[in-house]
Each structure stands twice: as structure tokens, then as C-alpha cells.
mmCIF file with all atom_site columns, C-alpha atoms and ligand atoms in Angstrom:
data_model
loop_
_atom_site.group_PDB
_atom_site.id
_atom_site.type_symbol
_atom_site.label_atom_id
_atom_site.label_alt_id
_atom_site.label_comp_id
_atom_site.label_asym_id
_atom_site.label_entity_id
_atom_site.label_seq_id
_atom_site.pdbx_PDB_ins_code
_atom_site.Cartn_x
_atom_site.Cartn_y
_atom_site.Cartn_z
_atom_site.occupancy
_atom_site.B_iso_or_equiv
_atom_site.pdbx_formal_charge
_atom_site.auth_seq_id
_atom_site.auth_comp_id
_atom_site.auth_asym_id
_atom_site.auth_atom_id
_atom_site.pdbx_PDB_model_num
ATOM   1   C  CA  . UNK A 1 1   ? 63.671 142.235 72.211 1.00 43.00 ? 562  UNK A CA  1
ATOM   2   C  CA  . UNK A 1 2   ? 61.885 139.248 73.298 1.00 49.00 ? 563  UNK A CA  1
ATOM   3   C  CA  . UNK A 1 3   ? 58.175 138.818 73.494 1.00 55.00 ? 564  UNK A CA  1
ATOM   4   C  CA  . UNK A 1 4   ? 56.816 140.279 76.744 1.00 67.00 ? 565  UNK A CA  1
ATOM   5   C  CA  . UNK A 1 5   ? 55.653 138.333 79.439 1.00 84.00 ? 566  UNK A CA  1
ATOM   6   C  CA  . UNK A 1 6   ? 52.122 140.836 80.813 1.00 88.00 ? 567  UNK A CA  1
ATOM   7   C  CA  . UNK A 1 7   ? 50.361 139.342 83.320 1.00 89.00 ? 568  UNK A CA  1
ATOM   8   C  CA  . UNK A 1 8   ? 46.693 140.578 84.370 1.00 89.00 ? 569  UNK A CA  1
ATOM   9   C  CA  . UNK A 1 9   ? 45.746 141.283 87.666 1.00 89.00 ? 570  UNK A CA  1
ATOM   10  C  CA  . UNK A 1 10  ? 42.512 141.924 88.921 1.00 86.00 ? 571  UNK A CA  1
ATOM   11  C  CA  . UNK A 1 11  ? 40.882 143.322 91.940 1.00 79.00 ? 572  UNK A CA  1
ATOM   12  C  CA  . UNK A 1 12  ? 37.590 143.713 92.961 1.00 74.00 ? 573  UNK A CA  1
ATOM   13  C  CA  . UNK A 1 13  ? 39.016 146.512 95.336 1.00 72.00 ? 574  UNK A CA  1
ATOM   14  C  CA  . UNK A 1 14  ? 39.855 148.215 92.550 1.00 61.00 ? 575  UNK A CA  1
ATOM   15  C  CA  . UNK A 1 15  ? 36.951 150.531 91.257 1.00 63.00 ? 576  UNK A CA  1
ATOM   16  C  CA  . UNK A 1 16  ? 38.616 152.892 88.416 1.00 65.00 ? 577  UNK A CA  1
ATOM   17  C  CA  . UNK A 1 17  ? 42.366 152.983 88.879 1.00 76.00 ? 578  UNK A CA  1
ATOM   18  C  CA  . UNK A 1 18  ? 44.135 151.088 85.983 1.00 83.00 ? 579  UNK A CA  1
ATOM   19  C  CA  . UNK A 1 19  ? 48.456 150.767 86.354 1.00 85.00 ? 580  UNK A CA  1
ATOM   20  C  CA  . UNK A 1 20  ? 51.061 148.981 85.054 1.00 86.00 ? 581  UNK A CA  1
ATOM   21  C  CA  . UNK A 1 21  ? 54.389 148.555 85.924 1.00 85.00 ? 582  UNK A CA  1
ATOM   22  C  CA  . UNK A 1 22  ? 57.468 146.109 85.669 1.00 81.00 ? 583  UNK A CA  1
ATOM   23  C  CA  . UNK A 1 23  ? 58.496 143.866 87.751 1.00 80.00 ? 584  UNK A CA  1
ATOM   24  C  CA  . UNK A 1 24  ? 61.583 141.808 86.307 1.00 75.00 ? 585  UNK A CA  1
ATOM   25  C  CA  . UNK A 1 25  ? 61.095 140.816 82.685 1.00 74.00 ? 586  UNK A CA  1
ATOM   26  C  CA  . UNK A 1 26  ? 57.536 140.828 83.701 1.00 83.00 ? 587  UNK A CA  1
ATOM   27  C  CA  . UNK A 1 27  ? 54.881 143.462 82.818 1.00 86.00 ? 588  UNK A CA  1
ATOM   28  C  CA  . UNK A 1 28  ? 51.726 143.571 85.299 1.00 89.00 ? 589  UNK A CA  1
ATOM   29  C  CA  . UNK A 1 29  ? 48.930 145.413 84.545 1.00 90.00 ? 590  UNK A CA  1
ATOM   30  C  CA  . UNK A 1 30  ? 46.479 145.691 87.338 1.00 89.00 ? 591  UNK A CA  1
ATOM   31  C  CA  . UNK A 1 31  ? 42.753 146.410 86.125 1.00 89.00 ? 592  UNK A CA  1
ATOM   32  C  CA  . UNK A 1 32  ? 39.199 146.486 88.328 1.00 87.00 ? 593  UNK A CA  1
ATOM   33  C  CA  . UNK A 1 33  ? 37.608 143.241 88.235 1.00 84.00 ? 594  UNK A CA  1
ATOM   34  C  CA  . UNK A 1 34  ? 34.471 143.028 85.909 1.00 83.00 ? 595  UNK A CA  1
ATOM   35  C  CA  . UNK A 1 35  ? 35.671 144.688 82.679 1.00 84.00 ? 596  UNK A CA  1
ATOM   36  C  CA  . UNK A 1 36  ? 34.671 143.074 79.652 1.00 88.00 ? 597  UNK A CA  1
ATOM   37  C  CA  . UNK A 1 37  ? 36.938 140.943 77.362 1.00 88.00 ? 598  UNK A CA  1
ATOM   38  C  CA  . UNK A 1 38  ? 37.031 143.786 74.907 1.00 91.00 ? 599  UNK A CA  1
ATOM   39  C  CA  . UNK A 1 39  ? 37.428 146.826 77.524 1.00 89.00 ? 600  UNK A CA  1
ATOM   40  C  CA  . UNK A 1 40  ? 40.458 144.444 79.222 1.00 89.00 ? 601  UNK A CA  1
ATOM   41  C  CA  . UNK A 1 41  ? 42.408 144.710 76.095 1.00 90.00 ? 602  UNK A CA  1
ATOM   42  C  CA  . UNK A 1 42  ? 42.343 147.933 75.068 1.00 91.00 ? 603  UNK A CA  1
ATOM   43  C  CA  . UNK A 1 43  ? 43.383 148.392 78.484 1.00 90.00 ? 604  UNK A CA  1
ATOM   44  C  CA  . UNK A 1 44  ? 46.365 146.226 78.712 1.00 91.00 ? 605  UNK A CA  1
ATOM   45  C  CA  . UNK A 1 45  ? 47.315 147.721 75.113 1.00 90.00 ? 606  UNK A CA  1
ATOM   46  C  CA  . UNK A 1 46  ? 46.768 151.333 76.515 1.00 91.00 ? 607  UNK A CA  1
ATOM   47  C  CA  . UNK A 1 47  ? 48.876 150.860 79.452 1.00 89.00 ? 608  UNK A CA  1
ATOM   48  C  CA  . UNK A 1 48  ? 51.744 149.131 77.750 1.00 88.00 ? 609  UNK A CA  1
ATOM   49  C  CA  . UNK A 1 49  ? 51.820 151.901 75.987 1.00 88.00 ? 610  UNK A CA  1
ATOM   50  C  CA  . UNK A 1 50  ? 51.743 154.426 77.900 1.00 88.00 ? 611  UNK A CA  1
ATOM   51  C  CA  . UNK A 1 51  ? 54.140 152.485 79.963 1.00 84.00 ? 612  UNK A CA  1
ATOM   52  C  CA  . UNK A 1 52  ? 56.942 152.255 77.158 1.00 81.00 ? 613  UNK A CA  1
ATOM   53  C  CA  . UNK A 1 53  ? 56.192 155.625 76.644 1.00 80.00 ? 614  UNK A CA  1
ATOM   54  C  CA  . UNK A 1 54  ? 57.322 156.733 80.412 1.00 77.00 ? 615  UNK A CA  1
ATOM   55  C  CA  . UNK A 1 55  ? 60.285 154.736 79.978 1.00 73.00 ? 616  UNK A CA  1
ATOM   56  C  CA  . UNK A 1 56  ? 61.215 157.038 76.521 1.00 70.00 ? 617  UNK A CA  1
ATOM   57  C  CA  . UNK A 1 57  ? 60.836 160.132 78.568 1.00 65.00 ? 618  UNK A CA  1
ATOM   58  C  CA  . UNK A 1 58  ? 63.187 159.026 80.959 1.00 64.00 ? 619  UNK A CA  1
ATOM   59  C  CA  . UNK A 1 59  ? 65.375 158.150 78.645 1.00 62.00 ? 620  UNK A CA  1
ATOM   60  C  CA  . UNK A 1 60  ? 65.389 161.777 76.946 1.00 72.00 ? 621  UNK A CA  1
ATOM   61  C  CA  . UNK A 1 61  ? 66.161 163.875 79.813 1.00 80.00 ? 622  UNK A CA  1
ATOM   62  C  CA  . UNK A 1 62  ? 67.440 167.214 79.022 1.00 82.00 ? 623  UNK A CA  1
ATOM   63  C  CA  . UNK A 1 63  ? 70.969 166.098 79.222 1.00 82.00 ? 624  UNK A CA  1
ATOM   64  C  CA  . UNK A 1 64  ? 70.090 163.670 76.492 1.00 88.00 ? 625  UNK A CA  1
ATOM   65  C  CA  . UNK A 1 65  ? 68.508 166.311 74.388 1.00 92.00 ? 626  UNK A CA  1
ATOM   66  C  CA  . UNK A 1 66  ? 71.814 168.844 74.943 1.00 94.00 ? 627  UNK A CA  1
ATOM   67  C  CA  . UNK A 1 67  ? 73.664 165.704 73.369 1.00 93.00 ? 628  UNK A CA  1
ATOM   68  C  CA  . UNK A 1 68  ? 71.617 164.840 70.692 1.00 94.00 ? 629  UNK A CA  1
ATOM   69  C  CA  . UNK A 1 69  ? 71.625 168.923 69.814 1.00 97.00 ? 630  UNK A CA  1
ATOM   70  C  CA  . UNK A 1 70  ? 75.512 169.371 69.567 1.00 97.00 ? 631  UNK A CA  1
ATOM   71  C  CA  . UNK A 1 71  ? 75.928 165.547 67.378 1.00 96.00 ? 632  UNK A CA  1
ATOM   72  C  CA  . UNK A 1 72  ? 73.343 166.888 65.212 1.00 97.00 ? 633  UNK A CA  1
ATOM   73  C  CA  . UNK A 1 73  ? 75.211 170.153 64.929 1.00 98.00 ? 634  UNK A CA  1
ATOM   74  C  CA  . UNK A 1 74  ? 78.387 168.508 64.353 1.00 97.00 ? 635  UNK A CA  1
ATOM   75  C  CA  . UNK A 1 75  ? 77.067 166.219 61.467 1.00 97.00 ? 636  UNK A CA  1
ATOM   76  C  CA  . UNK A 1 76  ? 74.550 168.739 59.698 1.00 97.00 ? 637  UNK A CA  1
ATOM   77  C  CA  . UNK A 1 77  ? 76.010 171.691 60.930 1.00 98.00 ? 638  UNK A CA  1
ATOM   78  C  CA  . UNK A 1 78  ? 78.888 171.395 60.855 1.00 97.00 ? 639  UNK A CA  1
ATOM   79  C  CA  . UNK A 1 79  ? 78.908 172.148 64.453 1.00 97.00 ? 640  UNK A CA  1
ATOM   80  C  CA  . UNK A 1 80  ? 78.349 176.205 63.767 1.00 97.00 ? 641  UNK A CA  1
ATOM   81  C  CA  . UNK A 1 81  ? 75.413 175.476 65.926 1.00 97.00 ? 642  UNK A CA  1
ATOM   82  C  CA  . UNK A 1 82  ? 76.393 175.654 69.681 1.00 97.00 ? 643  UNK A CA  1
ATOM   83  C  CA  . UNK A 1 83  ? 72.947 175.498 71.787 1.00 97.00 ? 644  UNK A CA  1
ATOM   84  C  CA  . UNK A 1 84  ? 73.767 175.966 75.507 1.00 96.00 ? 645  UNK A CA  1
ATOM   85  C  CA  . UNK A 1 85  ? 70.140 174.521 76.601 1.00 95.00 ? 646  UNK A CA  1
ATOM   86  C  CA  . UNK A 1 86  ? 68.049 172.022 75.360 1.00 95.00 ? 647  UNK A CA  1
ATOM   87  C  CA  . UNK A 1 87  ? 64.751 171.602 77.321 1.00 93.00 ? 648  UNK A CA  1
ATOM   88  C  CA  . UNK A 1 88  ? 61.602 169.725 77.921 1.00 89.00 ? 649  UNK A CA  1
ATOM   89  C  CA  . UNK A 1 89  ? 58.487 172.699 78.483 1.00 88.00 ? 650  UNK A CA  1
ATOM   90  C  CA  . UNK A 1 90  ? 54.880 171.568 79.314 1.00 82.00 ? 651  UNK A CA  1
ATOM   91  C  CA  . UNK A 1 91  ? 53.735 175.037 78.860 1.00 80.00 ? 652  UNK A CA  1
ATOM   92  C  CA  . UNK A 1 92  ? 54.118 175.092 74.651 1.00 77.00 ? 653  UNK A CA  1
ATOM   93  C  CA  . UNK A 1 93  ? 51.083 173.483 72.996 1.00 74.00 ? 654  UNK A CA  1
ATOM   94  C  CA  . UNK A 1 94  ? 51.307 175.539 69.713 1.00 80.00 ? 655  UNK A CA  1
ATOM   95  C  CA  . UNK A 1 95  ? 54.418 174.537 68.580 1.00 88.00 ? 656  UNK A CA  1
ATOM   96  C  CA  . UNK A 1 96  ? 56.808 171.855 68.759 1.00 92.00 ? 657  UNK A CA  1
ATOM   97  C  CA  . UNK A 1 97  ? 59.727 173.763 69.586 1.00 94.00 ? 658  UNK A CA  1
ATOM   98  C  CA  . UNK A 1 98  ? 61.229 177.569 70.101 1.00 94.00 ? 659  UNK A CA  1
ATOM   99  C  CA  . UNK A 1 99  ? 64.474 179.073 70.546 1.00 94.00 ? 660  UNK A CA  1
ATOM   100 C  CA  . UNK A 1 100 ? 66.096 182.105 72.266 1.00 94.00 ? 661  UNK A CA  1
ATOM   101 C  CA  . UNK A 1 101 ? 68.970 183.024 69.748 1.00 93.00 ? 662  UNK A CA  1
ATOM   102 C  CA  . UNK A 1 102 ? 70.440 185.487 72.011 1.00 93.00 ? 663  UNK A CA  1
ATOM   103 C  CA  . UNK A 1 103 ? 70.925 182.995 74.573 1.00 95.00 ? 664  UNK A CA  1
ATOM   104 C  CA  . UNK A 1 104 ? 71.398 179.472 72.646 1.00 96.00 ? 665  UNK A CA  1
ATOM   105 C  CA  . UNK A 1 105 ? 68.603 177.840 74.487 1.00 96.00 ? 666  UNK A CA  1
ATOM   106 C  CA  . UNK A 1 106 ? 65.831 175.539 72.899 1.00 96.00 ? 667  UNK A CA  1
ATOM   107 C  CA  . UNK A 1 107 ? 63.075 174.545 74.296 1.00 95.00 ? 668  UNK A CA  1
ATOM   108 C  CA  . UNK A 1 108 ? 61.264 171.426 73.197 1.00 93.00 ? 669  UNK A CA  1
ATOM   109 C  CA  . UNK A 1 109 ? 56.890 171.010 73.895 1.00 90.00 ? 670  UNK A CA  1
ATOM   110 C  CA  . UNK A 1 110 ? 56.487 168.282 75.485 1.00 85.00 ? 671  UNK A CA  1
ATOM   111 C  CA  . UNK A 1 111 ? 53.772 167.040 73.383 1.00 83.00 ? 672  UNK A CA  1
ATOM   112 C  CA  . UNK A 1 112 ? 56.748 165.333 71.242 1.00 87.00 ? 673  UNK A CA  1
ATOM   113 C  CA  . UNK A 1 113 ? 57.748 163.010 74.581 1.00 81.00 ? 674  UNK A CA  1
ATOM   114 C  CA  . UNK A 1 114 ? 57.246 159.168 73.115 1.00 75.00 ? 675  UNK A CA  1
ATOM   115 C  CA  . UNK A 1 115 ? 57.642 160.214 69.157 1.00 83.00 ? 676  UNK A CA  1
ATOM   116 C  CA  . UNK A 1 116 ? 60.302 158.338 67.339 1.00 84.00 ? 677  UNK A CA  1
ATOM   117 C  CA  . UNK A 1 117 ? 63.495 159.902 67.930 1.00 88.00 ? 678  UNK A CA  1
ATOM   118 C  CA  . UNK A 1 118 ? 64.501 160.966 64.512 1.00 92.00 ? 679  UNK A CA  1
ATOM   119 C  CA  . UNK A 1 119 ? 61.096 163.677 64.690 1.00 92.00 ? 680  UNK A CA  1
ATOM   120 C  CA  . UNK A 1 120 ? 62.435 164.734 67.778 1.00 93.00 ? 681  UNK A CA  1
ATOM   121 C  CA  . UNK A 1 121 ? 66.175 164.873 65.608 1.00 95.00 ? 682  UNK A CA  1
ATOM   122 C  CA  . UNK A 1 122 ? 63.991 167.083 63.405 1.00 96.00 ? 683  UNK A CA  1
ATOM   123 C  CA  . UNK A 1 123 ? 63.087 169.388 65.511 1.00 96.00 ? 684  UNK A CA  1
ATOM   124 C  CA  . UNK A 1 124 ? 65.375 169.945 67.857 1.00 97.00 ? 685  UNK A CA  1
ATOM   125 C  CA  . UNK A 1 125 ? 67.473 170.256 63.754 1.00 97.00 ? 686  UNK A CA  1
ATOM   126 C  CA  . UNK A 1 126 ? 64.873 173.499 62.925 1.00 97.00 ? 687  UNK A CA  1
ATOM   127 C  CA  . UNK A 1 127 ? 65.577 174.821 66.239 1.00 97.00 ? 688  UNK A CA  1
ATOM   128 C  CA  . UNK A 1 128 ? 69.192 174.284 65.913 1.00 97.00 ? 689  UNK A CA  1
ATOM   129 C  CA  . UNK A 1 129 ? 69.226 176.311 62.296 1.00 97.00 ? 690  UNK A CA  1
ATOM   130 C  CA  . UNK A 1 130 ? 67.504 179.314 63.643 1.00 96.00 ? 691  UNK A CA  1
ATOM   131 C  CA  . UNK A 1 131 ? 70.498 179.686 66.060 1.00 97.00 ? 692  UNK A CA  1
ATOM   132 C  CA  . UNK A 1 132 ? 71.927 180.647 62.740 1.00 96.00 ? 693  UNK A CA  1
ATOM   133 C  CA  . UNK A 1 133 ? 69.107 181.827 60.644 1.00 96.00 ? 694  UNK A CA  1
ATOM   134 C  CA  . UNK A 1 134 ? 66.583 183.577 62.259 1.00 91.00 ? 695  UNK A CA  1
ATOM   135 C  CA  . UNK A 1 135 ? 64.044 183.634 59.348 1.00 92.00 ? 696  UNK A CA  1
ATOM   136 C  CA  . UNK A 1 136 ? 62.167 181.142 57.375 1.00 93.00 ? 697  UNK A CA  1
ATOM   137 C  CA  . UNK A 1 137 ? 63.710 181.510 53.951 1.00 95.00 ? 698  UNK A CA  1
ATOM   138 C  CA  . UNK A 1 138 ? 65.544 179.459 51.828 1.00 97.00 ? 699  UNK A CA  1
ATOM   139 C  CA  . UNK A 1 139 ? 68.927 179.539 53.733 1.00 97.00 ? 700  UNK A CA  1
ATOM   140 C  CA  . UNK A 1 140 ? 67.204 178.368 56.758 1.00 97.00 ? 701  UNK A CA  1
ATOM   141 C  CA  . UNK A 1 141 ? 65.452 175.534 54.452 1.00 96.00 ? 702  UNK A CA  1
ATOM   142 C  CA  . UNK A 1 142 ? 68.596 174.778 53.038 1.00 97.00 ? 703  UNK A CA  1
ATOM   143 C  CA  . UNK A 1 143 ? 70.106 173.510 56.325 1.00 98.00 ? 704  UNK A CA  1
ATOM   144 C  CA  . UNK A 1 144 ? 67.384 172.218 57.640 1.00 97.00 ? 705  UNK A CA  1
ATOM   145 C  CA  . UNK A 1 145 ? 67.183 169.990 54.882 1.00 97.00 ? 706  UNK A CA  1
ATOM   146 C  CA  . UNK A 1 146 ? 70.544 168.347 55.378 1.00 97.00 ? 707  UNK A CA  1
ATOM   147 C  CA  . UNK A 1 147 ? 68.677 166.518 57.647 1.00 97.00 ? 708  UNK A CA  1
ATOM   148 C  CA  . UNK A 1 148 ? 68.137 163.460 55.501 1.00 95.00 ? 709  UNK A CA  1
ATOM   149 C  CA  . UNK A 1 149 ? 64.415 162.593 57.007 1.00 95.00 ? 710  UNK A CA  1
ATOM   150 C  CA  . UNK A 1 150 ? 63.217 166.451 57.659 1.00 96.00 ? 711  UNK A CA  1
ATOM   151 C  CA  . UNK A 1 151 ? 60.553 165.724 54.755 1.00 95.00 ? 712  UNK A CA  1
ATOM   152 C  CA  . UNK A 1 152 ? 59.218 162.686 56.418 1.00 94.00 ? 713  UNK A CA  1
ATOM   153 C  CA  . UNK A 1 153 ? 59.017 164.203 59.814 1.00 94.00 ? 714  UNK A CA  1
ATOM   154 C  CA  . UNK A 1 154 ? 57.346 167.311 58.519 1.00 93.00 ? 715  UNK A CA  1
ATOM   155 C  CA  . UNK A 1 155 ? 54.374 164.918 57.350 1.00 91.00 ? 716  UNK A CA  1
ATOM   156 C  CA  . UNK A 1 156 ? 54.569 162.899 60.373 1.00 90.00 ? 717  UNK A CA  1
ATOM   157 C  CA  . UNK A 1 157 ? 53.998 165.766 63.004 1.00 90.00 ? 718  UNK A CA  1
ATOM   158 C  CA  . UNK A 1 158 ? 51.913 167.527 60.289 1.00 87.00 ? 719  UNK A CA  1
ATOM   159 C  CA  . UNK A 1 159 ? 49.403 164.282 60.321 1.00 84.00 ? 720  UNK A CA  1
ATOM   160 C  CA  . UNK A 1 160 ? 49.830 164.265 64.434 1.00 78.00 ? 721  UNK A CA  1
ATOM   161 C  CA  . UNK A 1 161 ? 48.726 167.882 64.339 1.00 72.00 ? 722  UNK A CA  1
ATOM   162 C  CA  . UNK A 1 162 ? 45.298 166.993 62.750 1.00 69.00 ? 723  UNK A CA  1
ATOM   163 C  CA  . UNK A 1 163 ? 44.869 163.840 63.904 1.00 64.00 ? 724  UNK A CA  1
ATOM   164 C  CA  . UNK A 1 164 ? 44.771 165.520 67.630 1.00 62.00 ? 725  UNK A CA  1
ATOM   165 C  CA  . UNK A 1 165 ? 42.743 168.340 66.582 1.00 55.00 ? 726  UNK A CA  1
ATOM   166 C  CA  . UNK A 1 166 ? 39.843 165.857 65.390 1.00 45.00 ? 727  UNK A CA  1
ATOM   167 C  CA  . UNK A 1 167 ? 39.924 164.114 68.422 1.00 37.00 ? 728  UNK A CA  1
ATOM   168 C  CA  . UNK A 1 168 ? 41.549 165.973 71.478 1.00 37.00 ? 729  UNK A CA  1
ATOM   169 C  CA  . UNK A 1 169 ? 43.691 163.011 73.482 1.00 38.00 ? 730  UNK A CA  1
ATOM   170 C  CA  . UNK A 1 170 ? 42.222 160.810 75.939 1.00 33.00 ? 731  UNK A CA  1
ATOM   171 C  CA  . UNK A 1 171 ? 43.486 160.903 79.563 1.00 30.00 ? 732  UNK A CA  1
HETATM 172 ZN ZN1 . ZN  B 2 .   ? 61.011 177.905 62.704 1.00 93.29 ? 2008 ZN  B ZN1 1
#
């Protein structure tokens, strides 16, 4: 990807209201006039953020996640697991993901929207095992562990979970 092009705008109209948005290979990033130096930055870096970060939810839609459920069936799986749904919820903030045996659905929390893509492999992978094994013992661990980084995501959302609890999230 090539360097990107963010331009600052600023308006004195503008009290509060930061946005950002694209516009070509541009970025703009419209901020209230009189921030200081220091504030302006974190800003721009905030909103590119949370720009990219819109643009990786819309790239995951539910369709995606169906996909990404039955490829990771098929290559750890050896597609035994056969998940009919694969959702987004907003209403989970306990744990990353569930499932509904019975029915083959898993739902994802939305909290994981924006993580790199092989956590979300992970856990849409733990989900995916307890379509088979309902339990937490070492048959389920067994599988789940085919997944070559389920180690390294365990950490990751592990170190998310306490990094948010120390400081709840801005915004
Ligand atoms: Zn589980």
C-alpha cells in the first residue's frame, strides 16, 4: 500500500465534532479549529484508525464470516463442522463468541470487529469445535489446536481482555 495522502481540515464552525473520511486516494480528517499541535495528532491518528477500522467491518459481513467458518472447517475440520449461521451480535460483552449446537449457528461479539483476522479465525475455530464437542476437555482442545496460531490468539485476546478492563475504551 502506498503512503497515505491525509489532509487536515479545519473549521472554526466546528466546536466538538471530529470525522474523517476518503475522498479518492485522499484521507481528510476534519477537526475544530484551535486544537493544539499535540491534541491534532492524536486526533488524526485516532480517526485513521477508527476509519480503517470501519472499512474491516465492512469487509467482514456475516456472509464473510459464514465463508471463513466452512474453509476453516474444511482445512481443520475436516469439514465435519457445518455451521448454518455465522453472526455479528452487539449484545455479547462477556465473551467473544457462543454457539447454538442444536441449530449450527455462531454468533460472534462484536467487540472482535477490527482484530486481525486470524483471532477472529480463532474464534470463530472454538466455536466451530463445539458444534462437535460440546465440552471443554481435551478432545475439544485437541481440535482446536489444529489451528496453527490458537496459542497466540489465546494470549492476544487474553492481553485485550485486561488491557480493557484497566482502562474501559474511549468513545
Ligand atoms: Zn468454549
Amino acid at each position: 500500500m502506498p503512503p497515505e495522502t491525509v489532509e487536515v481540515r479545519r473549521s472554526t464552525r466546528r466546536r466538538r465534532t471530529v470525522s474523517a473520511y476518503r475522498d479518492g486516494d485522499k484521507t481528510i480528517v476534519l477537526l475544530p479549529a484551535g486544537l493544539s499541535t499535540t491534541d491534532e495528532e492524536q486526533w488524526v491518528h485516532r480517526m485513521l484508525d477508527r476509519l480503517a477500522a470501519k472499512e474491516q467491518r465492512r469487509r467482514f459481513s456475516d456472509d464473510d464470516l459464514l465463508d471463513r467458518a466452512r474453509e476453516l472447517s474444511v482445512r481443520y475440520l475436516d469439514g465435519r463442522a457445518v455451521p448454518r449461521s455465522v453472526r455479528w451480535v452487539d449484545n455479547q460483552q462477556h465473551r467473544w463468541g457462543s454457539c447454538t449446537p442444536d441449530h449450527a449457528t455462531i454468533r460472534l461479539s462484536a467487540r472482535l470487529r477490527g482484530m486481525p483476522a486470524w483471532v477472529v479465525d480463532y474464534v470463530i475455530m472454538h466455536e466451530l469445535v463445539h458444534l462437535l464437542v460440546p465440552s471443554h476437555g481435551p478432545r475439544f482442545w485437541a481440535l482446536v489446536e489444529r489451528f496453527p496460531k490458537a496459542e497466540r490468539a489465546r494470549g492476544f485476546l487474553e492481553g485485550f481482555s485486561m488491557a480493557a478492563n484497566g482502562s474501559p475504551e474511549e468513545c
